[in-house]
Amino acid sequence: QVQLVESGGGLVQPGGSLRLTCAVSRRIFSSDRMAWYRQAPGEQRELVAGLSSGGRINYLDSVKGRFTISRDVNTLYLQMNSLKPEDTGVYYCNKDRRYHHTLWDWGQGTQVTVSS
């Protein structure tokens, strides 16, 4: 079973930046459409950014222009700039649920807190 390990979260002031990393326990295949998700307290997990092997990228409207998703052989990244308090939540990576019926087991996620 594929394992996902997210890291890079932390406490940051509004306007700050963080780079999240998701280590995948096997090579990310061209057929794997990957995504970052986040879950705020009391909220459902939402898809923040998706990336296909062909380079097709899409973002949640509220993060467009601030977040950048990228990948290499077995790692998924999320560069987050100009962070806002509403970006606070636990961030997870996985396959893009819009294209894959079966996702991998969720990792532990990484907490991002944007607060002054």
CSV table of N, CA, C and O in Angstrom, one decimal:
chain,number,residue,atom,x,y,z
A,1,GLN,N,0.9,-1.2,0.0
A,1,GLN,CA,0.0,0.0,0.0
A,1,GLN,C,0.9,1.2,0.0
A,1,GLN,O,1.9,1.3,0.7
A,2,VAL,N,0.5,2.2,-0.8
A,2,VAL,CA,1.3,3.5,-0.9
A,2,VAL,C,1.1,4.2,0.4
A,2,VAL,O,0.0,4.3,1.0
A,3,GLN,N,2.2,4.8,0.9
A,3,GLN,CA,2.2,5.7,2.1
A,3,GLN,C,2.5,7.1,1.7
A,3,GLN,O,3.3,7.4,0.8
A,4,LEU,N,1.8,8.0,2.4
A,4,LEU,CA,1.9,9.4,2.1
A,4,LEU,C,2.4,10.1,3.4
A,4,LEU,O,1.8,9.9,4.5
A,5,VAL,N,3.4,10.9,3.3
A,5,VAL,CA,3.9,11.6,4.5
A,5,VAL,C,4.0,13.1,4.1
A,5,VAL,O,4.9,13.5,3.3
A,6,GLU,N,3.2,13.9,4.7
A,6,GLU,CA,3.2,15.3,4.5
A,6,GLU,C,4.0,16.0,5.6
A,6,GLU,O,4.1,15.6,6.7
A,7,SER,N,4.7,17.1,5.1
A,7,SER,CA,5.5,17.9,6.1
A,7,SER,C,5.6,19.3,5.6
A,7,SER,O,5.2,19.6,4.4
A,8,GLY,N,6.2,20.2,6.4
A,8,GLY,CA,6.4,21.6,6.0
A,8,GLY,C,5.4,22.6,6.6
A,8,GLY,O,5.6,23.8,6.4
A,9,GLY,N,4.4,22.1,7.3
A,9,GLY,CA,3.5,23.0,7.9
A,9,GLY,C,4.1,23.8,9.1
A,9,GLY,O,5.2,23.5,9.5
A,10,GLY,N,3.3,24.7,9.6
A,10,GLY,CA,3.8,25.4,10.8
A,10,GLY,C,2.9,26.6,11.1
A,10,GLY,O,1.8,26.8,10.5
A,11,LEU,N,3.3,27.5,12.0
A,11,LEU,CA,2.7,28.7,12.3
A,11,LEU,C,3.3,29.8,11.6
A,11,LEU,O,4.5,30.0,11.6
A,12,VAL,N,2.5,30.6,10.9
A,12,VAL,CA,3.1,31.7,10.0
A,12,VAL,C,2.1,32.9,10.2
A,12,VAL,O,0.9,32.7,10.3
A,13,GLN,N,2.7,34.1,10.0
A,13,GLN,CA,1.9,35.3,10.1
A,13,GLN,C,1.2,35.5,8.8
A,13,GLN,O,1.7,35.0,7.7
A,14,PRO,N,0.1,36.2,8.8
A,14,PRO,CA,-0.6,36.6,7.5
A,14,PRO,C,0.4,37.3,6.6
A,14,PRO,O,1.2,38.1,7.0
A,15,GLY,N,0.4,36.9,5.3
A,15,GLY,CA,1.3,37.4,4.3
A,15,GLY,C,2.6,36.5,4.2
A,15,GLY,O,3.4,36.7,3.2
A,16,GLY,N,2.8,35.6,5.1
A,16,GLY,CA,3.9,34.7,5.0
A,16,GLY,C,3.8,33.6,4.0
A,16,GLY,O,2.8,33.5,3.3
A,17,SER,N,4.9,32.8,4.0
A,17,SER,CA,4.9,31.7,3.0
A,17,SER,C,5.3,30.4,3.7
A,17,SER,O,6.0,30.4,4.7
A,18,LEU,N,4.9,29.3,3.1
A,18,LEU,CA,5.3,27.9,3.5
A,18,LEU,C,5.4,27.1,2.3
A,18,LEU,O,4.7,27.3,1.3
A,19,ARG,N,6.2,26.1,2.3
A,19,ARG,CA,6.3,25.1,1.3
A,19,ARG,C,6.0,23.7,1.9
A,19,ARG,O,6.8,23.2,2.7
A,20,LEU,N,5.0,23.1,1.4
A,20,LEU,CA,4.6,21.8,1.9
A,20,LEU,C,5.2,20.7,1.0
A,20,LEU,O,5.3,20.9,-0.2
A,21,THR,N,5.5,19.6,1.6
A,21,THR,CA,6.1,18.5,0.9
A,21,THR,C,5.3,17.2,1.2
A,21,THR,O,4.9,17.0,2.3
A,22,CYS,N,5.0,16.4,0.2
A,22,CYS,CA,4.4,15.1,0.4
A,22,CYS,C,5.3,14.1,-0.2
A,22,CYS,O,5.4,14.0,-1.5
A,23,ALA,N,5.8,13.2,0.6
A,23,ALA,CA,6.6,12.1,0.1
A,23,ALA,C,5.7,10.9,-0.1
A,23,ALA,O,5.0,10.5,0.8
A,24,VAL,N,5.8,10.4,-1.3
A,24,VAL,CA,5.0,9.2,-1.7
A,24,VAL,C,6.0,8.0,-1.8
A,24,VAL,O,7.1,8.1,-2.2
A,25,SER,N,5.5,6.9,-1.2
A,25,SER,CA,6.4,5.8,-1.0
A,25,SER,C,6.7,5.0,-2.3
A,25,SER,O,7.5,4.0,-2.3
A,26,ARG,N,6.1,5.4,-3.4
A,26,ARG,CA,6.5,4.9,-4.7
A,26,ARG,C,6.5,6.0,-5.7
A,26,ARG,O,6.1,7.1,-5.5
A,27,ARG,N,7.1,5.7,-6.9
A,27,ARG,CA,7.1,6.6,-8.0
A,27,ARG,C,5.7,7.1,-8.3
A,27,ARG,O,4.8,6.3,-8.4
A,28,ILE,N,5.6,8.4,-8.6
A,28,ILE,CA,4.3,8.9,-9.0
A,28,ILE,C,4.2,8.6,-10.5
A,28,ILE,O,5.0,9.1,-11.3
A,29,PHE,N,3.2,7.8,-10.9
A,29,PHE,CA,3.1,7.4,-12.3
A,29,PHE,C,2.4,8.5,-13.1
A,29,PHE,O,1.7,9.3,-12.6
A,30,SER,N,2.6,8.4,-14.4
A,30,SER,CA,1.9,9.4,-15.3
A,30,SER,C,0.4,9.3,-15.2
A,30,SER,O,-0.3,10.3,-15.4
A,31,SER,N,-0.1,8.2,-14.8
A,31,SER,CA,-1.6,8.0,-14.6
A,31,SER,C,-2.1,8.6,-13.3
A,31,SER,O,-3.3,8.6,-13.1
A,32,ASP,N,-1.2,8.9,-12.4
A,32,ASP,CA,-1.6,9.5,-11.1
A,32,ASP,C,-1.9,10.9,-11.2
A,32,ASP,O,-0.9,11.7,-11.3
A,33,ARG,N,-3.1,11.3,-11.1
A,33,ARG,CA,-3.4,12.7,-11.0
A,33,ARG,C,-3.4,13.1,-9.5
A,33,ARG,O,-4.2,12.5,-8.7
A,34,MET,N,-2.6,14.0,-9.1
A,34,MET,CA,-2.3,14.2,-7.7
A,34,MET,C,-3.0,15.5,-7.3
A,34,MET,O,-3.3,16.4,-8.1
A,35,ALA,N,-3.2,15.7,-6.0
A,35,ALA,CA,-3.8,16.8,-5.4
A,35,ALA,C,-3.4,17.1,-4.0
A,35,ALA,O,-3.0,16.2,-3.3
A,36,TRP,N,-3.6,18.3,-3.6
A,36,TRP,CA,-3.5,18.8,-2.2
A,36,TRP,C,-4.9,19.1,-1.7
A,36,TRP,O,-5.7,19.7,-2.5
A,37,TYR,N,-5.2,18.7,-0.5
A,37,TYR,CA,-6.4,19.0,0.1
A,37,TYR,C,-6.2,19.7,1.5
A,37,TYR,O,-5.0,19.6,2.0
A,38,ARG,N,-7.2,20.3,2.0
A,38,ARG,CA,-7.0,20.8,3.3
A,38,ARG,C,-8.4,20.7,4.1
A,38,ARG,O,-9.4,20.6,3.5
A,39,GLN,N,-8.2,20.6,5.4
A,39,GLN,CA,-9.4,20.5,6.2
A,39,GLN,C,-9.3,21.4,7.4
A,39,GLN,O,-8.4,21.3,8.2
A,40,ALA,N,-10.2,22.3,7.4
A,40,ALA,CA,-10.3,23.3,8.6
A,40,ALA,C,-11.1,22.6,9.7
A,40,ALA,O,-12.0,21.8,9.4
A,41,PRO,N,-11.0,23.1,10.9
A,41,PRO,CA,-11.8,22.5,12.0
A,41,PRO,C,-13.3,22.6,11.7
A,41,PRO,O,-13.8,23.7,11.4
A,42,GLY,N,-13.9,21.5,11.8
A,42,GLY,CA,-15.4,21.5,11.7
A,42,GLY,C,-15.8,21.5,10.2
A,42,GLY,O,-17.0,21.6,10.0
A,43,GLU,N,-14.9,21.5,9.3
A,43,GLU,CA,-15.2,21.6,7.9
A,43,GLU,C,-14.9,20.3,7.2
A,43,GLU,O,-14.1,19.5,7.7
A,44,GLN,N,-15.4,20.1,6.0
A,44,GLN,CA,-15.1,19.0,5.2
A,44,GLN,C,-13.7,19.2,4.5
A,44,GLN,O,-13.3,20.3,4.3
A,45,ARG,N,-13.1,18.1,4.1
A,45,ARG,CA,-11.8,18.2,3.4
A,45,ARG,C,-12.1,18.7,2.0
A,45,ARG,O,-13.0,18.2,1.3
A,46,GLU,N,-11.4,19.8,1.6
A,46,GLU,CA,-11.6,20.4,0.3
A,46,GLU,C,-10.3,20.3,-0.5
A,46,GLU,O,-9.2,20.3,0.0
A,47,LEU,N,-10.6,20.2,-1.8
A,47,LEU,CA,-9.4,20.1,-2.8
A,47,LEU,C,-8.9,21.5,-3.0
A,47,LEU,O,-9.7,22.4,-3.4
A,48,VAL,N,-7.6,21.7,-2.8
A,48,VAL,CA,-7.0,23.0,-2.9
A,48,VAL,C,-6.3,23.1,-4.3
A,48,VAL,O,-6.4,24.2,-4.9
A,49,ALA,N,-5.6,22.1,-4.7
A,49,ALA,CA,-4.9,22.2,-6.0
A,49,ALA,C,-4.8,20.8,-6.6
A,49,ALA,O,-4.5,19.8,-5.9
A,50,GLY,N,-4.9,20.7,-7.9
A,50,GLY,CA,-4.8,19.4,-8.6
A,50,GLY,C,-3.8,19.5,-9.7
A,50,GLY,O,-3.7,20.6,-10.4
A,51,LEU,N,-3.1,18.4,-10.0
A,51,LEU,CA,-2.0,18.4,-11.0
A,51,LEU,C,-2.0,17.1,-11.7
A,51,LEU,O,-2.0,16.0,-11.1
A,52,SER,N,-2.2,17.1,-13.0
A,52,SER,CA,-2.1,15.9,-13.8
A,52,SER,C,-0.7,15.7,-14.4
A,52,SER,O,0.1,16.6,-14.4
A,53,SER,N,-0.4,14.5,-14.9
A,53,SER,CA,0.9,14.2,-15.4
A,53,SER,C,1.2,15.1,-16.6
A,53,SER,O,2.3,15.4,-16.9
A,54,GLY,N,0.2,15.5,-17.3
A,54,GLY,CA,0.3,16.3,-18.5
A,54,GLY,C,0.6,17.8,-18.2
A,54,GLY,O,0.7,18.6,-19.1
A,55,GLY,N,0.6,18.1,-16.9
A,55,GLY,CA,0.9,19.5,-16.5
A,55,GLY,C,-0.4,20.3,-16.3
A,55,GLY,O,-0.3,21.5,-16.1
A,56,ARG,N,-1.5,19.7,-16.5
A,56,ARG,CA,-2.8,20.5,-16.3
A,56,ARG,C,-3.0,20.7,-14.8
A,56,ARG,O,-3.0,19.8,-14.0
A,57,ILE,N,-3.1,22.0,-14.5
A,57,ILE,CA,-3.2,22.4,-13.1
A,57,ILE,C,-4.5,23.2,-12.8
A,57,ILE,O,-4.9,24.0,-13.7
A,58,ASN,N,-5.1,22.9,-11.7
A,58,ASN,CA,-6.2,23.8,-11.3
A,58,ASN,C,-6.2,24.0,-9.8
A,58,ASN,O,-5.7,23.2,-9.1
A,59,TYR,N,-6.8,25.1,-9.4
A,59,TYR,CA,-6.7,25.6,-8.0
A,59,TYR,C,-8.1,26.0,-7.6
A,59,TYR,O,-8.9,26.5,-8.3
A,60,LEU,N,-8.3,25.9,-6.3
A,60,LEU,CA,-9.4,26.4,-5.6
A,60,LEU,C,-9.4,27.9,-5.9
A,60,LEU,O,-8.3,28.6,-5.8
A,61,ASP,N,-10.5,28.5,-6.2
A,61,ASP,CA,-10.5,30.0,-6.5
A,61,ASP,C,-9.8,30.8,-5.5
A,61,ASP,O,-9.1,31.8,-5.8
A,62,SER,N,-10.0,30.5,-4.2
A,62,SER,CA,-9.5,31.3,-3.2
A,62,SER,C,-8.0,31.3,-3.0
A,62,SER,O,-7.4,32.1,-2.3
A,63,VAL,N,-7.3,30.3,-3.7
A,63,VAL,CA,-5.9,30.3,-3.6
A,63,VAL,C,-5.2,30.6,-4.9
A,63,VAL,O,-3.9,30.6,-5.0
A,64,LYS,N,-5.9,30.8,-6.0
A,64,LYS,CA,-5.3,31.1,-7.3
A,64,LYS,C,-4.4,32.3,-7.1
A,64,LYS,O,-4.7,33.3,-6.5
A,65,GLY,N,-3.2,32.2,-7.8
A,65,GLY,CA,-2.3,33.3,-7.7
A,65,GLY,C,-1.4,33.3,-6.5
A,65,GLY,O,-0.4,34.1,-6.4
A,66,ARG,N,-1.7,32.5,-5.5
A,66,ARG,CA,-0.9,32.5,-4.3
A,66,ARG,C,-0.3,31.1,-4.1
A,66,ARG,O,0.8,31.0,-3.5
A,67,PHE,N,-0.9,30.0,-4.5
A,67,PHE,CA,-0.4,28.7,-4.3
A,67,PHE,C,0.1,28.1,-5.6
A,67,PHE,O,-0.5,28.4,-6.7
A,68,THR,N,1.1,27.3,-5.5
A,68,THR,CA,1.7,26.6,-6.7
A,68,THR,C,1.9,25.2,-6.4
A,68,THR,O,2.7,24.8,-5.4
A,69,ILE,N,1.3,24.3,-7.1
A,69,ILE,CA,1.5,22.8,-7.0
A,69,ILE,C,2.5,22.4,-8.0
A,69,ILE,O,2.6,22.8,-9.1
A,70,SER,N,3.4,21.4,-7.6
A,70,SER,CA,4.4,20.9,-8.5
A,70,SER,C,4.7,19.5,-8.0
A,70,SER,O,4.3,19.1,-6.9
A,71,ARG,N,5.4,18.7,-8.8
A,71,ARG,CA,5.8,17.3,-8.4
A,71,ARG,C,7.1,17.0,-9.0
A,71,ARG,O,7.5,17.6,-10.0
A,72,ASP,N,7.7,16.0,-8.5
A,72,ASP,CA,8.8,15.3,-9.1
A,72,ASP,C,8.6,13.8,-9.1
A,72,ASP,O,7.5,13.4,-9.0
A,73,VAL,N,9.6,13.0,-9.1
A,73,VAL,CA,9.5,11.6,-9.2
A,73,VAL,C,8.6,11.0,-8.2
A,73,VAL,O,7.7,10.2,-8.5
A,74,ASN,N,8.8,11.3,-6.9
A,74,ASN,CA,8.0,10.7,-5.9
A,74,ASN,C,7.6,11.7,-4.8
A,74,ASN,O,7.4,11.3,-3.6
A,75,THR,N,7.5,12.9,-5.1
A,75,THR,CA,7.2,14.0,-4.2
A,75,THR,C,6.3,15.0,-4.8
A,75,THR,O,6.4,15.4,-6.0
A,76,LEU,N,5.3,15.4,-4.0
A,76,LEU,CA,4.4,16.5,-4.4
A,76,LEU,C,4.6,17.7,-3.5
A,76,LEU,O,4.9,17.5,-2.3
A,77,TYR,N,4.6,18.9,-4.1
A,77,TYR,CA,4.9,20.1,-3.4
A,77,TYR,C,3.7,21.1,-3.5
A,77,TYR,O,2.9,21.0,-4.4
A,78,LEU,N,3.6,21.9,-2.5
A,78,LEU,CA,2.7,23.0,-2.5
A,78,LEU,C,3.4,24.3,-2.0
A,78,LEU,O,3.6,24.3,-0.7
A,79,GLN,N,3.7,25.2,-2.8
A,79,GLN,CA,4.3,26.5,-2.4
A,79,GLN,C,3.1,27.4,-2.1
A,79,GLN,O,2.3,27.6,-3.0
A,80,MET,N,3.1,27.9,-0.9
A,80,MET,CA,2.0,28.8,-0.5
A,80,MET,C,2.5,30.1,-0.1
A,80,MET,O,3.4,30.3,0.8
A,81,ASN,N,2.1,31.1,-0.8
A,81,ASN,CA,2.5,32.5,-0.6
A,81,ASN,C,1.3,33.4,-0.2
A,81,ASN,O,0.2,33.0,-0.4
A,82,SER,N,1.7,34.5,0.4
A,82,SER,CA,0.6,35.5,0.8
A,82,SER,C,-0.5,34.8,1.6
A,82,SER,O,-1.7,34.9,1.3
A,83,LEU,N,-0.1,34.0,2.6
A,83,LEU,CA,-1.0,33.2,3.3
A,83,LEU,C,-2.0,34.1,4.1
A,83,LEU,O,-1.7,35.2,4.6
A,84,LYS,N,-3.2,33.6,4.2
A,84,LYS,CA,-4.3,34.3,4.9
A,84,LYS,C,-4.8,33.4,6.1
A,84,LYS,O,-4.7,32.2,6.0
A,85,PRO,N,-5.4,34.0,7.1
A,85,PRO,CA,-5.9,33.2,8.2
A,85,PRO,C,-6.9,32.1,7.7
A,85,PRO,O,-6.9,31.0,8.3
A,86,GLU,N,-7.6,32.3,6.6
A,86,GLU,CA,-8.6,31.3,6.1
A,86,GLU,C,-7.9,30.2,5.5
A,86,GLU,O,-8.5,29.2,5.1
A,87,ASP,N,-6.6,30.2,5.3
A,87,ASP,CA,-5.8,29.1,4.8
A,87,ASP,C,-5.5,28.1,5.9
A,87,ASP,O,-4.9,27.0,5.6
A,88,THR,N,-5.8,28.4,7.1
A,88,THR,CA,-5.5,27.5,8.2
A,88,THR,C,-6.2,26.2,8.1
A,88,THR,O,-7.4,26.2,7.7
A,89,GLY,N,-5.5,25.1,8.4
A,89,GLY,CA,-6.1,23.8,8.3
A,89,GLY,C,-5.0,22.8,8.3
A,89,GLY,O,-3.8,23.1,8.3
A,90,VAL,N,-5.5,21.5,8.2
A,90,VAL,CA,-4.5,20.4,8.0
A,90,VAL,C,-4.5,20.1,6.6
A,90,VAL,O,-5.6,19.9,5.9
A,91,TYR,N,-3.3,20.0,6.0
A,91,TYR,CA,-3.1,19.8,4.6
A,91,TYR,C,-2.7,18.4,4.3
A,91,TYR,O,-1.8,17.9,5.0
A,92,TYR,N,-3.3,17.8,3.3
A,92,TYR,CA,-3.1,16.4,2.9
A,92,TYR,C,-2.8,16.3,1.4
A,92,TYR,O,-3.3,17.1,0.7
A,93,CYS,N,-2.1,15.3,1.0
A,93,CYS,CA,-2.0,15.0,-0.4
A,93,CYS,C,-2.6,13.6,-0.7
A,93,CYS,O,-2.7,12.8,0.2
A,94,ASN,N,-3.0,13.4,-1.9
A,94,ASN,CA,-3.5,12.2,-2.3
A,94,ASN,C,-3.8,12.2,-3.8
A,94,ASN,O,-3.5,13.2,-4.4
A,95,LYS,N,-4.3,11.2,-4.3
A,95,LYS,CA,-4.8,11.3,-5.7
A,95,LYS,C,-5.9,12.3,-5.8
A,95,LYS,O,-6.6,12.6,-4.8
A,96,ASP,N,-6.2,12.8,-7.0
A,96,ASP,CA,-7.2,13.7,-7.2
A,96,ASP,C,-8.6,13.0,-7.3
A,96,ASP,O,-8.8,12.2,-8.2
A,97,ARG,N,-9.4,13.2,-6.3
A,97,ARG,CA,-10.6,12.4,-6.2
A,97,ARG,C,-11.6,12.7,-7.3
A,97,ARG,O,-12.6,11.9,-7.4
A,98,ARG,N,-11.4,13.7,-8.1
A,98,ARG,CA,-12.3,14.0,-9.2
A,98,ARG,C,-12.0,13.0,-10.3
A,98,ARG,O,-12.9,12.8,-11.2
A,99,TYR,N,-10.9,12.4,-10.3
A,99,TYR,CA,-10.5,11.5,-11.4
A,99,TYR,C,-10.2,10.1,-11.0
A,99,TYR,O,-10.1,9.2,-11.8
A,100,HIS,N,-10.0,9.9,-9.7
A,100,HIS,CA,-9.7,8.5,-9.2
A,100,HIS,C,-10.9,8.1,-8.2
A,100,HIS,O,-11.2,8.8,-7.3
A,101,HIS,N,-11.4,6.9,-8.5
A,101,HIS,CA,-12.5,6.4,-7.6
A,101,HIS,C,-11.9,5.9,-6.3
A,101,HIS,O,-12.5,6.0,-5.3
A,102,THR,N,-10.7,5.4,-6.4
A,102,THR,CA,-10.0,4.9,-5.2
A,102,THR,C,-8.8,5.7,-4.8
A,102,THR,O,-7.9,5.9,-5.7
A,103,LEU,N,-8.8,6.2,-3.6
A,103,LEU,CA,-7.6,7.0,-3.2
A,103,LEU,C,-6.7,6.1,-2.3
A,103,LEU,O,-7.1,5.1,-1.8
A,104,TRP,N,-5.5,6.6,-2.1
A,104,TRP,CA,-4.6,5.9,-1.2
A,104,TRP,C,-5.1,6.2,0.2
A,104,TRP,O,-5.9,7.2,0.5
A,105,ASP,N,-4.6,5.4,1.2
A,105,ASP,CA,-4.8,5.8,2.6
A,105,ASP,C,-4.3,7.1,2.9
A,105,ASP,O,-3.2,7.5,2.5
A,106,TRP,N,-5.0,7.9,3.7
A,106,TRP,CA,-4.6,9.3,4.0
A,106,TRP,C,-3.4,9.2,4.9
A,106,TRP,O,-3.3,8.4,5.8
A,107,GLY,N,-2.5,10.2,4.7
A,107,GLY,CA,-1.4,10.4,5.7
A,107,GLY,C,-1.9,11.2,6.9
A,107,GLY,O,-3.1,11.4,7.0
A,108,GLN,N,-0.9,11.6,7.7
A,108,GLN,CA,-1.3,12.3,8.9
A,108,GLN,C,-1.6,13.7,8.7
A,108,GLN,O,-2.1,14.4,9.5
A,109,GLY,N,-1.2,14.2,7.5
A,109,GLY,CA,-1.4,15.6,7.2
A,109,GLY,C,-0.3,16.5,7.9
A,109,GLY,O,0.5,16.0,8.7
A,110,THR,N,-0.3,17.8,7.5
A,110,THR,CA,0.6,18.7,8.1
A,110,THR,C,-0.2,20.0,8.5
A,110,THR,O,-1.0,20.5,7.6
A,111,GLN,N,-0.1,20.4,9.7
A,111,GLN,CA,-0.9,21.6,10.2
A,111,GLN,C,-0.3,22.9,9.7
A,111,GLN,O,0.9,23.2,9.9
A,112,VAL,N,-1.2,23.7,9.1
A,112,VAL,CA,-0.8,25.1,8.7
A,112,VAL,C,-1.7,26.0,9.5
A,112,VAL,O,-3.0,25.9,9.5
A,113,THR,N,-1.1,26.9,10.3
A,113,THR,CA,-1.8,27.9,11.0
A,113,THR,C,-1.3,29.3,10.6
A,113,THR,O,-0.1,29.6,10.8
A,114,VAL,N,-2.3,30.1,10.2
A,114,VAL,CA,-1.9,31.5,9.8
A,114,VAL,C,-2.6,32.4,10.8
A,114,VAL,O,-3.8,32.5,10.8
A,115,SER,N,-1.7,33.0,11.5
A,115,SER,CA,-2.3,33.9,12.6
A,115,SER,C,-1.2,34.9,13.0
A,115,SER,O,0.0,34.6,13.0
A,116,SER,N,-1.7,36.0,13.4
A,116,SER,CA,-0.8,37.1,13.9
A,116,SER,C,-0.7,37.0,15.4
A,116,SER,O,0.1,37.7,16.1
